[in-house]
Amino acid sequence: MGALAIKNVTKTFGDTQILKGINIDIESGEFLILVGPSGCGKSTLMNIIAGLESPTTGEVCIADRAVTNVAPKDRDIAMVFQSYALYPTMTVRQNIAFGLETRGIAKAEQNEIIARVAKMLQMDHLLERKPAALSGGQRQRVAMGRALARNPKLFLFDEPLSNLDAKLRVEMRVEIKQLHQRLKTTIVYVTHDQIEAMTLGDKIAVMKDGVIQQFGRPQDIYENPANLFVASFIGSPSMNFIPCHLIEHDGELGVSLQGMASPYFISLAGRPNLRARLGEKITLGIRPEQLDVAEAQSSALECKVKITEPTGPDTMVYTEVNGVEVIARVHPRLVPPTGQSIKLVLDMKKVVLFDPVTESRI
Amino acid sequence: MTMPVRTAQYGFAERWLPRLVLAPSFVLTLVFLYGFIVWNGYLSFTTSRMLPNYEWAGLAQYITLFDNERWWVAVRNLVIFAVLFIGGAMGIGVVLAILLDQKIRFEGAIRTIYLYPMALSFIVTGTAWKWILNPGLGIEKLMHDWGFTQFTFDWLVNSEMSIYTVVLAGLWQSSGFVMALFLAGLRGVDDSIIKAAQIDGASLPRIYWKIVLPALRPVVFSTLMVLSHIAIKSFDLIMALTGGGPGYSSDLPATFMYSMAFTRGQMGVGAASAMMMLMAVAAIVVPYLYSELRKDGNG
Ligand SMILES: Nc1ncnc2c1ncn2[C@@H]1O[C@H](COP(=O)(O)OP(=O)(O)OP(=O)(O)O)[C@@H](O)[C@H]1O
Ligand SMILES: [Mg+2]
């Protein structure tokens, strides 16, 4: 069953088109992440799903029902806002009860629901407090509780964790994931944090400038980014992009990489659609963990260690290839001292190629 | 060696300069405000008539005051005026502010139009409304000219209704000001709170009544303070609009005090009525100041 379908939605404010034809379709129970840089239109799309804004053109369906002209309250949704949006003069209990009251739910049932939600989110002791007397994390919890109380078809989360500190953010992230696994309600979740996107989502829609750049499962997007933007946005540290020329060497197509020693040729044989680009510039994309320290004898790309950044399990080694900075994620035991050379090999199966002009995947 | 000296000089200037700068205005306030309040208080216990004298009369002036029917008319008028003026200005101001808050076009222009009356003095407002409400000149004449000869609107010259013309002019002048205060407050309310309430299914009036206005309690409070102030000390508006008339039907305590003390040679009664007004203001302001200062002390 389709939980949410967005069909050709555009939104124009004044003269500027903020959303340029959005299409999304997710199944019931799925966790959809909308991710993208600030100002790309995530909140606008969210407001359109919620019915707080109406699309300029296009259509929104929730649970197989066209709701484009349905008021927010009749869409059977609940939303958690970035600023929490708690009602400041009401206690936590009243905050949760407000929506139930407007829906004409009897007092006894309200109390039952509040008790259930408070237990689920472990906030019984907060019920009689006002929002001003809560910490950021507790406010976040209350905002989620208010959404959960209604048991809607669709949860909307607009950057719910962005005001929390790093540790709390990780905790809440896990909690949200557990909650989703337990309740199995469809969730649309906006973030600009790619780690949240990767860890939480069943599906990710990567947005930029009001256009969905790629829509798919997190692992697919990570391994097969559709273009340079998606490749650089997803993953931390970001994918390395090495500018190269496509050349032919001993009858094989490939590129040459220049570290600190002689150029190192890597073969791109067997990849389709390359022959026509012979002699042209291409961008080679490789993630830091797809670069590894070479075994003693094998031929490798030799480059100079400029900076090392130990993270604990791995160490980030900053080097230079073809004039650009390249980061390799290697085992700490294999890292030579700064200033010395390191021999790297590339995991050729994972390497991706981009057209430097159109920025799309080759 | 030079450092400590310079620090000491700087410290001296820093300690004394603010006091020196504030001293003249402090002395002036002390003499001309509090000094005269005390003097007035003393006069209210003397037999002063045309000119001040210092012959002790005990509570005689207060007894005269409370026996004076005109004083009670003034007090009754103040109650009517204060309730309708404060309530009306709050109500109209809030409604205007909420309507303007709905992201309408030309908001800037509309806001200025509503706020503009505040830029006029009460004298101008009073004079303008005196013409508008004058049966021979204003609305009534206009309606008659248009052929509605049955139309009467004679509040200005009707001693039953004259106080309501004061209310009308006061509302016209002050509602825009209340609107501006509330609009500023409404702008401070997080947009997403209203969105959350919409998703919760609340209607617009309910959102404002249950969520937004309660959050604006400080604005409500200070607006009430300002308006009650205006109401109690209203003098120029009455003088310009009705002159307290017809008869003394639209007197307020302030105009009563003025005519007793300065035109009717009853300075003692005037002083006593001024003391009554002071106490009325104090009854409002002191608890407010007390709670505000205590809050500061804690925070
Ligand atoms: N009511 C509006 N009128 C005009 N422009 C608007 C309006 N709302 C949003 N915009 C513009 O639309 C663009 C997208 O805004 P939106 O809030 O959707 O971004 P976002 O992706 O949520 O960004 P962030 O990550 O910072 O929250 C922005 O450039 C913003 O200025
Ligand atoms: Mg946003």
XYZ file of C-alpha atoms and ligand atoms in Angstrom:
693
model
C 0.000 0.000 0.000
C 1.334 3.443 -0.854
C 1.806 5.458 2.309
C 2.868 8.664 0.646
C 2.987 9.675 -2.973
C 4.189 13.033 -4.166
C 3.498 13.613 -7.827
C 5.185 16.393 -9.796
C 4.982 18.861 -6.961
C 6.304 22.339 -7.642
C 6.245 25.366 -5.403
C 6.847 28.956 -6.383
C 7.237 31.844 -3.954
C 6.920 35.102 -5.846
C 9.180 34.666 -8.856
C 11.429 31.971 -7.476
C 10.692 28.336 -7.973
C 11.696 26.576 -4.773
C 10.549 23.057 -5.679
C 10.971 21.970 -9.277
C 8.906 18.859 -9.858
C 9.273 16.495 -6.924
C 8.279 12.847 -7.284
C 8.416 10.493 -4.331
C 6.608 7.264 -3.626
C 7.021 5.228 -0.465
C 5.371 2.148 0.993
C 3.595 1.938 4.307
C 5.995 1.571 7.231
C 8.970 2.986 5.397
C 11.320 5.574 6.860
C 11.966 8.245 4.242
C 14.770 10.729 4.688
C 14.819 14.059 2.893
C 18.383 15.256 2.996
C 20.083 18.217 1.400
C 21.947 21.413 2.109
C 20.297 24.375 3.821
C 17.758 26.194 1.698
C 17.169 23.388 -0.800
C 13.448 23.270 -0.014
C 13.191 20.412 2.470
C 10.991 22.278 4.917
C 8.877 23.606 2.092
C 8.254 20.080 0.828
C 7.482 18.978 4.373
C 4.972 21.793 4.805
C 3.333 20.752 1.564
C 3.032 17.172 2.774
C 1.546 18.470 6.026
C -0.830 20.794 4.204
C 0.602 23.913 5.820
C 1.463 25.155 2.335
C -0.264 24.219 -0.871
C 1.754 23.134 -3.890
C 1.757 25.422 -6.924
C 1.210 22.379 -9.119
C 1.193 18.663 -8.466
C -0.505 16.308 -6.103
C 0.004 14.736 -2.682
C -1.518 11.405 -1.654
C -1.394 10.009 1.859
C -2.422 6.398 2.391
C -3.717 6.209 -1.183
C -5.986 9.214 -0.666
C -5.500 12.450 -2.583
C -5.095 15.128 0.078
C -3.870 18.079 -1.953
C -6.874 20.135 -0.888
C -7.401 18.618 2.536
C -6.716 20.679 5.678
C -3.724 19.652 7.816
C -5.913 18.407 10.630
C -7.766 16.025 8.346
C -4.671 14.451 6.822
C -4.063 12.082 9.721
C -0.492 13.213 10.222
C 1.608 14.417 13.128
C 4.618 16.634 12.899
C 7.670 17.318 15.037
C 9.315 20.667 14.430
C 12.940 21.720 14.570
C 12.135 24.325 17.215
C 9.925 21.751 19.018
C 7.003 24.193 18.837
C 5.697 23.325 22.281
C 2.874 25.513 23.552
C 4.808 27.674 26.002
C 2.099 28.392 28.564
C 0.869 24.822 28.861
C 2.326 22.009 30.900
C 3.647 18.940 29.143
C 0.415 17.143 29.917
C -1.667 19.961 28.436
C 0.621 20.102 25.431
C -0.120 16.486 24.654
C -3.786 16.779 25.562
C -4.425 19.830 23.377
C -4.625 17.921 20.106
C -6.676 15.154 21.693
C -9.094 17.699 23.126
C -9.640 19.439 19.800
C -10.448 16.051 18.342
C -13.099 15.530 20.987
C -11.504 12.581 22.739
C -12.993 11.898 26.164
C -11.038 12.949 29.235
C -10.506 9.411 30.506
C -9.148 8.240 27.181
C -6.903 11.296 26.981
C -5.348 10.377 30.308
C -4.850 6.823 29.157
C -3.079 7.991 26.000
C -0.915 10.467 27.884
C 0.097 7.757 30.344
C 0.985 5.391 27.509
C 3.049 7.995 25.652
C 4.780 9.189 28.812
C 5.749 5.628 29.617
C 6.981 4.945 26.116
C 9.224 8.009 26.127
C 10.090 7.823 29.837
C 8.812 11.243 30.689
C 6.263 10.574 33.432
C 8.154 12.869 35.784
C 7.955 15.774 33.322
C 4.199 15.844 32.792
C 3.404 18.738 35.114
C 6.286 20.956 33.977
C 6.163 23.858 31.563
C 8.391 23.731 28.454
C 10.619 26.505 29.830
C 11.618 24.181 32.660
C 12.826 21.421 30.320
C 16.196 20.778 28.738
C 16.544 20.636 24.961
C 16.486 16.849 24.951
C 13.410 16.740 27.158
C 11.589 19.235 24.946
C 12.446 17.059 22.001
C 10.936 14.096 23.798
C 7.764 16.008 24.601
C 7.443 17.126 20.995
C 7.694 13.504 19.922
C 5.243 12.483 22.602
C 2.742 14.999 21.313
C 3.076 13.513 17.851
C 2.863 9.925 19.071
C -0.268 10.545 21.126
C -2.363 10.847 18.028
C -1.308 7.604 16.392
C -1.342 9.054 12.880
C -0.839 7.397 9.493
C 2.229 9.497 8.821
C 4.843 11.101 11.026
C 6.688 14.155 9.781
C 9.957 15.132 11.471
C 11.573 18.406 10.403
C 15.189 18.364 11.614
C 14.135 17.203 15.060
C 17.656 16.706 16.365
C 19.487 19.700 14.989
C 19.233 21.714 18.210
C 20.705 18.984 20.397
C 24.315 18.423 21.346
C 26.274 15.673 19.633
C 25.892 13.013 22.290
C 22.195 13.537 22.794
C 21.737 13.534 19.047
C 23.207 10.047 18.791
C 21.043 8.812 21.653
C 17.862 10.260 20.217
C 18.731 8.899 16.801
C 18.854 5.388 18.179
C 15.664 6.001 20.088
C 13.824 7.216 17.009
C 14.988 4.166 15.113
C 13.763 1.852 17.858
C 10.480 3.700 17.970
C 10.033 3.234 14.253
C 10.811 -0.447 14.454
C 8.257 -0.850 17.217
C 5.440 1.271 15.804
C 6.049 0.596 12.096
C 4.429 3.892 11.168
C 5.539 5.614 8.004
C 7.944 8.445 8.739
C 9.208 11.323 6.639
C 12.283 12.800 8.238
C 14.115 15.938 7.150
C 17.750 16.429 8.000
C 20.836 18.011 6.595
C 22.996 15.579 8.489
C 24.158 12.793 6.213
C 24.919 10.447 9.117
C 21.327 10.694 10.321
C 20.250 10.083 6.748
C 22.366 6.953 6.361
C 21.592 5.464 9.755
C 17.848 6.066 9.959
C 16.469 5.823 6.476
C 14.924 2.968 4.545
C 14.899 5.343 1.599
C 16.784 8.554 1.077
C 15.892 11.413 -1.207
C 18.901 13.659 -1.727
C 17.750 17.159 -2.651
C 19.529 20.165 -4.053
C 18.020 23.408 -5.312
C 14.505 22.025 -5.276
C 15.346 18.955 -7.331
C 15.682 15.392 -6.109
C 19.158 14.340 -7.152
C 18.778 10.723 -6.206
C 16.154 8.598 -4.508
C 16.975 5.166 -3.218
C 18.198 2.948 -0.420
C 21.050 4.377 1.692
C 23.589 1.743 0.663
C 22.768 2.158 -3.028
C 23.177 5.889 -2.787
C 26.436 5.463 -0.964
C 27.871 3.002 -3.439
C 26.322 4.273 -6.629
C 25.867 8.011 -6.367
C 24.093 9.440 -9.371
C 26.247 12.530 -9.611
C 29.065 14.486 -8.066
C 26.777 16.317 -5.655
C 25.296 13.163 -4.152
C 28.726 11.551 -3.971
C 30.184 14.483 -2.103
C 27.156 15.030 0.146
C 26.780 11.469 1.401
C 29.670 10.020 3.362
C 32.095 11.508 5.851
C 34.858 12.271 5.172
C 33.649 13.030 1.714
C 34.526 11.014 -1.374
C 37.819 11.997 -3.039
C 37.502 13.492 -6.508
C 40.647 13.225 -8.589
C 40.791 15.085 -11.915
C 42.333 12.871 -14.636
C 42.690 12.486 -18.372
C 41.417 9.324 -20.013
C 44.373 7.795 -21.846
C 45.236 4.564 -23.581
C 48.184 2.540 -22.313
C 49.185 -0.812 -23.770
C 45.798 -0.995 -25.457
C 43.881 -0.457 -22.194
C 41.842 2.584 -21.297
C 42.787 4.119 -18.000
C 44.013 7.150 -16.138
C 47.332 8.116 -14.718
C 47.674 9.268 -11.142
C 50.579 11.425 -10.048
C 51.606 11.097 -6.410
C 55.118 11.982 -5.284
C 56.941 9.473 -7.519
C 56.418 8.455 -11.130
C 52.899 8.410 -12.545
C 50.850 5.340 -11.701
C 48.536 3.991 -14.359
C 45.282 2.435 -13.386
C 43.263 0.523 -15.883
C 39.604 1.193 -16.425
C 39.213 -1.680 -18.855
C 35.822 -3.289 -18.963
C 33.860 -0.128 -18.110
C 31.254 0.767 -20.699
C 30.839 4.083 -22.516
C 34.437 5.139 -22.055
C 35.992 4.731 -25.477
C 34.316 7.873 -26.835
C 35.885 9.975 -24.115
C 39.469 9.036 -24.891
C 41.669 12.084 -24.340
C 39.026 13.975 -22.417
C 38.971 14.992 -18.775
C 37.123 12.792 -16.328
C 36.762 12.871 -12.554
C 37.609 9.756 -10.645
C 35.747 9.332 -7.397
C 36.957 7.074 -4.631
C 35.946 6.952 -0.992
C 38.637 7.153 1.710
C 38.074 3.567 2.848
C 38.493 2.313 -0.711
C 42.137 3.380 -0.612
C 44.360 0.975 1.249
C 48.030 0.577 2.082
C 49.748 -1.648 -0.499
C 51.453 -4.931 0.366
C 55.205 -4.582 0.309
C 55.958 -5.748 -3.246
C 52.972 -4.821 -5.386
C 53.019 -1.761 -7.572
C 51.159 1.099 -5.998
C 50.471 4.786 -5.959
C 53.191 6.391 -3.928
C 52.355 9.684 -2.276
C 53.472 11.886 0.568
C 51.783 11.863 3.957
C 50.850 15.463 4.681
C 48.702 15.153 7.778
C 47.412 12.212 9.777
C 44.202 12.290 11.731
C 43.696 9.355 14.083
C 40.031 8.681 14.835
C 40.670 5.582 16.926
C 39.718 2.589 14.802
C 41.135 4.160 11.638
C 43.484 6.951 10.769
C 42.764 9.500 8.061
C 45.861 10.081 5.957
C 45.898 13.298 3.931
C 47.961 13.107 0.762
C 48.075 14.762 -2.610
C 47.266 13.128 -5.954
C 47.083 14.988 -9.282
C 47.291 18.247 -7.381
C 44.255 17.720 -5.183
C 43.966 16.596 -1.590
C 43.098 12.935 -1.183
C 42.154 11.272 2.065
C 42.759 7.600 2.745
C 41.271 5.748 5.670
C 43.807 3.175 6.794
C 44.620 0.994 9.748
C 46.558 2.973 12.379
C 49.364 0.385 12.442
C 50.131 0.951 8.760
C 50.467 4.735 8.900
C 53.961 6.105 8.198
C 55.079 9.297 9.956
C 54.113 12.646 8.480
C 56.344 13.730 5.589
C 57.216 10.192 4.506
C 55.692 8.333 1.616
C 52.810 5.940 1.679
C 51.944 3.381 -0.962
C 48.263 3.156 -1.726
C 46.147 0.824 -3.806
C 42.655 1.584 -5.067
C 39.703 -0.752 -4.806
C 39.001 -0.614 -8.527
C 35.589 -2.271 -8.296
C 34.318 0.615 -6.189
C 35.807 3.487 -8.154
C 33.175 5.721 -9.776
C 33.653 8.088 -12.700
C 32.038 11.445 -13.340
C 31.871 13.839 -16.221
C 33.536 16.979 -14.846
C 31.312 19.251 -16.958
C 27.838 17.801 -16.426
C 28.835 16.413 -13.005
C 26.811 13.298 -13.702
C 27.968 9.728 -13.413
C 29.581 8.072 -16.419
C 54.531 53.255 39.009
C 52.162 55.216 36.848
C 49.691 52.429 36.433
C 48.072 52.461 39.886
C 47.668 56.237 39.763
C 45.909 56.120 36.464
C 43.668 53.310 37.621
C 42.737 55.312 40.681
C 41.845 58.373 38.610
C 39.841 56.308 36.231
C 38.080 54.669 39.131
C 37.201 58.034 40.625
C 35.726 59.349 37.388
C 33.920 56.109 36.773
C 32.360 56.186 40.191
C 31.352 59.828 40.252
C 30.589 60.747 36.683
C 27.235 58.918 36.462
C 26.164 60.402 39.762
C 27.151 63.900 38.677
C 25.314 63.552 35.408
C 22.200 62.231 37.089
C 22.236 64.674 39.979
C 20.422 67.658 38.349
C 17.524 65.601 37.088
C 17.397 63.747 40.375
C 17.142 67.003 42.312
C 14.551 68.384 39.907
C 12.445 65.248 40.217
C 12.755 65.296 43.956
C 11.603 68.898 44.256
C 9.080 69.266 41.482
C 7.526 65.843 41.642
C 7.780 64.415 45.111
C 8.131 67.808 46.792
C 4.942 69.036 45.219
C 3.142 65.819 45.972
C 3.942 66.325 49.632
C 2.934 69.981 49.423
C -0.331 69.036 47.763
C -0.910 66.427 50.431
C -0.441 69.076 53.085
C -2.744 71.532 51.319
C -5.500 68.954 51.306
C -5.567 69.201 55.099
C -5.797 73.002 55.154
C -8.564 75.523 54.617
C -7.012 76.769 51.333
C -9.522 78.339 48.973
C -8.443 80.842 46.283
C -4.835 80.791 47.463
C -2.910 78.292 49.527
C -2.884 78.867 53.234
C -1.618 76.669 56.025
C -4.451 76.716 58.486
C -5.017 73.137 59.596
C -8.481 71.861 58.765
C -8.130 68.150 59.410
C -10.306 66.021 57.138
C -12.762 68.821 56.414
C -11.805 69.075 52.726
C -12.222 65.333 52.251
C -15.639 65.471 53.865
C -16.616 68.309 51.546
C -15.285 66.303 48.626
C -17.263 63.208 49.501
C -20.405 65.273 49.958
C -19.983 66.783 46.519
C -22.277 65.178 43.968
C -20.086 66.427 41.133
C -17.150 64.403 42.503
C -19.199 61.222 42.415
C -20.267 61.941 38.850
C -16.601 62.299 37.999
C -15.755 59.017 39.726
C -18.640 57.196 38.046
C -17.527 58.614 34.700
C -13.992 57.457 35.342
C -15.218 53.926 35.985
C -17.307 53.933 32.798
C -14.514 55.496 30.792
C -11.763 53.275 32.183
C -13.679 50.027 31.684
C -14.873 50.826 28.166
C -11.665 52.523 27.082
C -9.263 49.887 28.385
C -11.472 46.974 27.406
C -12.323 48.446 24.032
C -8.789 49.485 23.124
C -7.474 46.053 24.135
C -10.180 44.246 22.195
C -9.909 46.319 19.046
C -6.121 46.428 19.226
C -5.788 42.666 19.612
C -8.217 41.910 16.803
C -6.468 44.357 14.475
C -3.078 42.901 15.391
C -4.248 39.342 14.721
C -5.759 40.339 11.388
C -2.574 42.160 10.399
C -0.527 39.152 11.461
C -2.051 37.017 8.685
C 0.683 38.075 6.245
C -1.566 40.423 4.297
C -0.393 42.809 1.637
C 0.292 46.491 2.284
C 0.787 45.667 5.918
C 3.247 48.497 6.407
C 0.829 51.096 5.087
C -2.099 49.742 7.084
C -0.030 49.640 10.235
C 0.948 53.280 9.803
C -2.646 54.319 9.214
C -3.803 52.647 12.422
C -0.876 53.925 14.406
C -1.150 57.477 13.141
C -3.769 58.755 15.630
C -1.269 58.051 18.395
C 0.947 60.726 16.880
C -1.738 63.351 17.512
C -2.131 64.954 20.888
C -5.378 64.382 22.747
C -6.149 68.066 22.195
C -6.202 67.559 18.433
C -8.150 64.326 18.752
C -10.647 65.986 21.059
C -11.117 68.995 18.805
C -11.502 66.875 15.688
C -14.089 64.645 17.321
C -15.885 67.670 18.709
C -16.508 68.745 15.143
C -17.324 65.271 13.908
C -19.841 64.668 16.689
C -21.327 68.157 16.746
C -24.935 67.719 15.601
C -24.796 70.980 13.659
C -21.536 70.267 11.883
C -20.603 66.596 11.750
C -22.158 63.208 11.214
C -25.729 64.233 12.040
C -25.634 67.147 9.622
C -24.108 64.961 6.954
C -26.873 62.382 7.297
C -29.496 65.108 7.225
C -27.937 66.548 4.075
C -28.097 63.114 2.498
C -31.793 63.039 3.247
C -31.927 60.877 6.389
C -33.727 63.567 8.343
C -34.806 61.175 11.109
C -31.174 60.492 11.979
C -30.034 61.822 15.350
C -26.642 61.474 16.896
C -26.488 63.955 19.737
C -24.268 62.212 22.292
C -22.022 65.231 22.535
C -24.807 67.450 23.831
C -26.700 64.747 25.702
C -25.674 64.687 29.332
C -26.585 60.988 29.587
C -24.291 60.041 26.729
C -21.519 62.638 26.658
C -19.024 60.448 28.496
C -19.362 57.856 25.726
C -18.119 60.340 23.151
C -14.962 60.589 25.236
C -14.696 56.806 25.116
C -15.151 56.896 21.349
C -12.416 59.453 20.781
C -10.091 57.714 23.233
C -10.555 54.395 21.434
C -9.892 56.007 18.075
C -6.666 57.414 19.393
C -5.297 54.463 21.341
C -6.441 51.260 19.604
C -3.722 51.546 16.973
C -1.123 51.817 19.680
C -2.377 48.660 21.358
C -2.364 46.987 17.954
C 1.287 47.931 17.437
C 2.263 46.532 20.825
C 0.465 43.261 20.175
C 1.704 42.979 16.626
C 5.263 43.194 17.908
C 4.417 40.489 20.432
C 2.759 38.267 17.826
C 5.797 38.553 15.579
C 7.857 37.165 18.413
C 5.783 33.970 18.572
C 7.432 31.044 16.802
C 5.612 30.311 13.544
C 5.874 26.600 14.016
C 3.826 26.785 17.223
C 0.900 27.959 15.130
C 1.618 25.276 12.545
C 1.715 22.627 15.249
C -1.635 23.814 16.556
C -3.095 23.730 13.044
C -2.019 20.127 12.658
C -3.469 19.476 16.105
C -6.745 20.568 14.552
C -7.355 23.837 16.373
C -9.279 26.628 14.663
C -7.650 30.022 14.264
C -9.593 31.732 17.090
C -8.809 28.819 19.385
C -5.110 28.954 18.473
C -4.932 32.611 19.379
C -7.091 32.360 22.455
C -5.520 29.258 23.980
C -1.930 29.432 22.812
C -0.760 32.722 21.399
C -2.393 35.281 23.682
C -1.443 33.429 26.884
C 2.132 33.521 25.625
C 1.797 37.298 25.324
C 0.962 37.832 28.981
C 3.772 40.370 29.491
C 2.442 42.430 26.575
C -1.094 42.257 27.955
C 0.193 43.408 31.285
C 2.219 46.373 30.110
C -0.544 47.436 27.737
C -2.998 47.392 30.644
C -0.597 49.518 32.660
C -0.228 52.102 29.906
C -3.955 52.245 29.213
C -5.002 52.577 32.844
C -2.516 55.376 33.156
C -3.996 57.161 30.179
C -7.496 56.609 31.550
C -6.851 57.945 35.049
C -4.951 61.032 34.003
C -7.243 61.825 31.037
C -7.656 65.542 31.082
C -6.823 67.139 27.760
C -9.199 64.893 25.823
C -12.144 65.920 28.014
C -11.153 69.562 27.942
C -10.949 69.631 24.170
C -13.933 67.410 23.439
C -16.669 68.205 25.958
C -15.071 70.596 28.435
C -16.648 68.379 31.076
C -20.098 69.228 29.834
C -22.934 69.461 29.227
C -23.007 70.803 32.770
C -20.573 68.571 34.573
C -21.934 65.382 33.085
C -18.652 64.279 31.503
C -16.287 65.355 34.251
C -13.457 63.039 35.168
C -11.533 63.381 38.452
C -8.730 65.190 36.629
C -11.020 67.857 35.185
C -12.876 68.034 38.493
C -9.609 68.694 40.293
C -8.631 71.333 37.786
C -11.835 73.287 38.011
C -11.946 73.086 41.819
C -8.370 74.165 42.310
C -7.976 76.753 39.602
C -11.329 78.124 38.485
C -13.690 77.749 41.431
C -11.436 78.794 44.273
C -11.714 75.484 46.156
C -8.047 74.642 46.334
C -8.441 72.453 49.409
C -11.078 70.281 47.738
C -8.967 70.161 44.587
C -5.963 69.034 46.595
C -8.038 66.366 48.324
C -9.304 65.049 44.989
C -5.752 65.015 43.662
C -4.742 62.883 46.633
C -7.582 60.468 45.872
C -6.311 60.142 42.302
C -2.768 59.613 43.516
C -3.980 56.793 45.704
C -5.903 55.241 42.847
C -2.779 55.267 40.660
C -0.649 53.964 43.497
C -3.092 51.106 44.039
C -2.360 49.970 40.483
C 1.297 50.826 40.121
C 2.733 49.811 43.464
C 1.820 46.101 43.272
C 3.081 46.071 39.689
C 6.394 47.704 40.573
C 6.701 45.436 43.566
C 6.318 42.284 41.501
C 8.631 43.599 38.778
C 11.369 44.606 41.221
C 11.119 41.337 43.071
C 11.508 39.487 39.774
C 14.649 41.512 39.017
C 16.018 40.778 42.459
C 15.596 37.041 41.927
C 16.776 36.955 38.361
N 7.169 31.860 2.638
C 8.238 31.990 1.851
N 8.334 33.020 0.994
C 9.415 33.152 0.204
N 10.445 32.307 0.177
C 10.424 31.253 1.004
C 9.320 31.033 1.890
N 9.570 29.914 2.599
C 10.767 29.460 2.179
N 11.278 30.256 1.221
C 12.552 30.057 0.526
O 12.574 28.751 0.037
C 13.860 28.197 0.124
C 13.795 26.848 0.775
O 13.400 27.005 2.097
P 13.251 25.774 3.070
O 12.863 26.310 4.393
O 12.354 24.776 2.458
O 14.739 25.243 3.130
P 15.303 23.983 3.926
O 15.775 23.022 2.917
O 14.312 23.516 4.909
O 16.551 24.630 4.646
P 17.089 24.381 6.138
O 17.938 23.166 6.093
O 17.908 25.614 6.376
O 15.914 24.289 7.044
C 14.718 29.199 0.863
O 15.547 29.849 -0.075
C 13.728 30.157 1.450
O 14.268 31.447 1.459
Mg 14.182 23.626 7.096
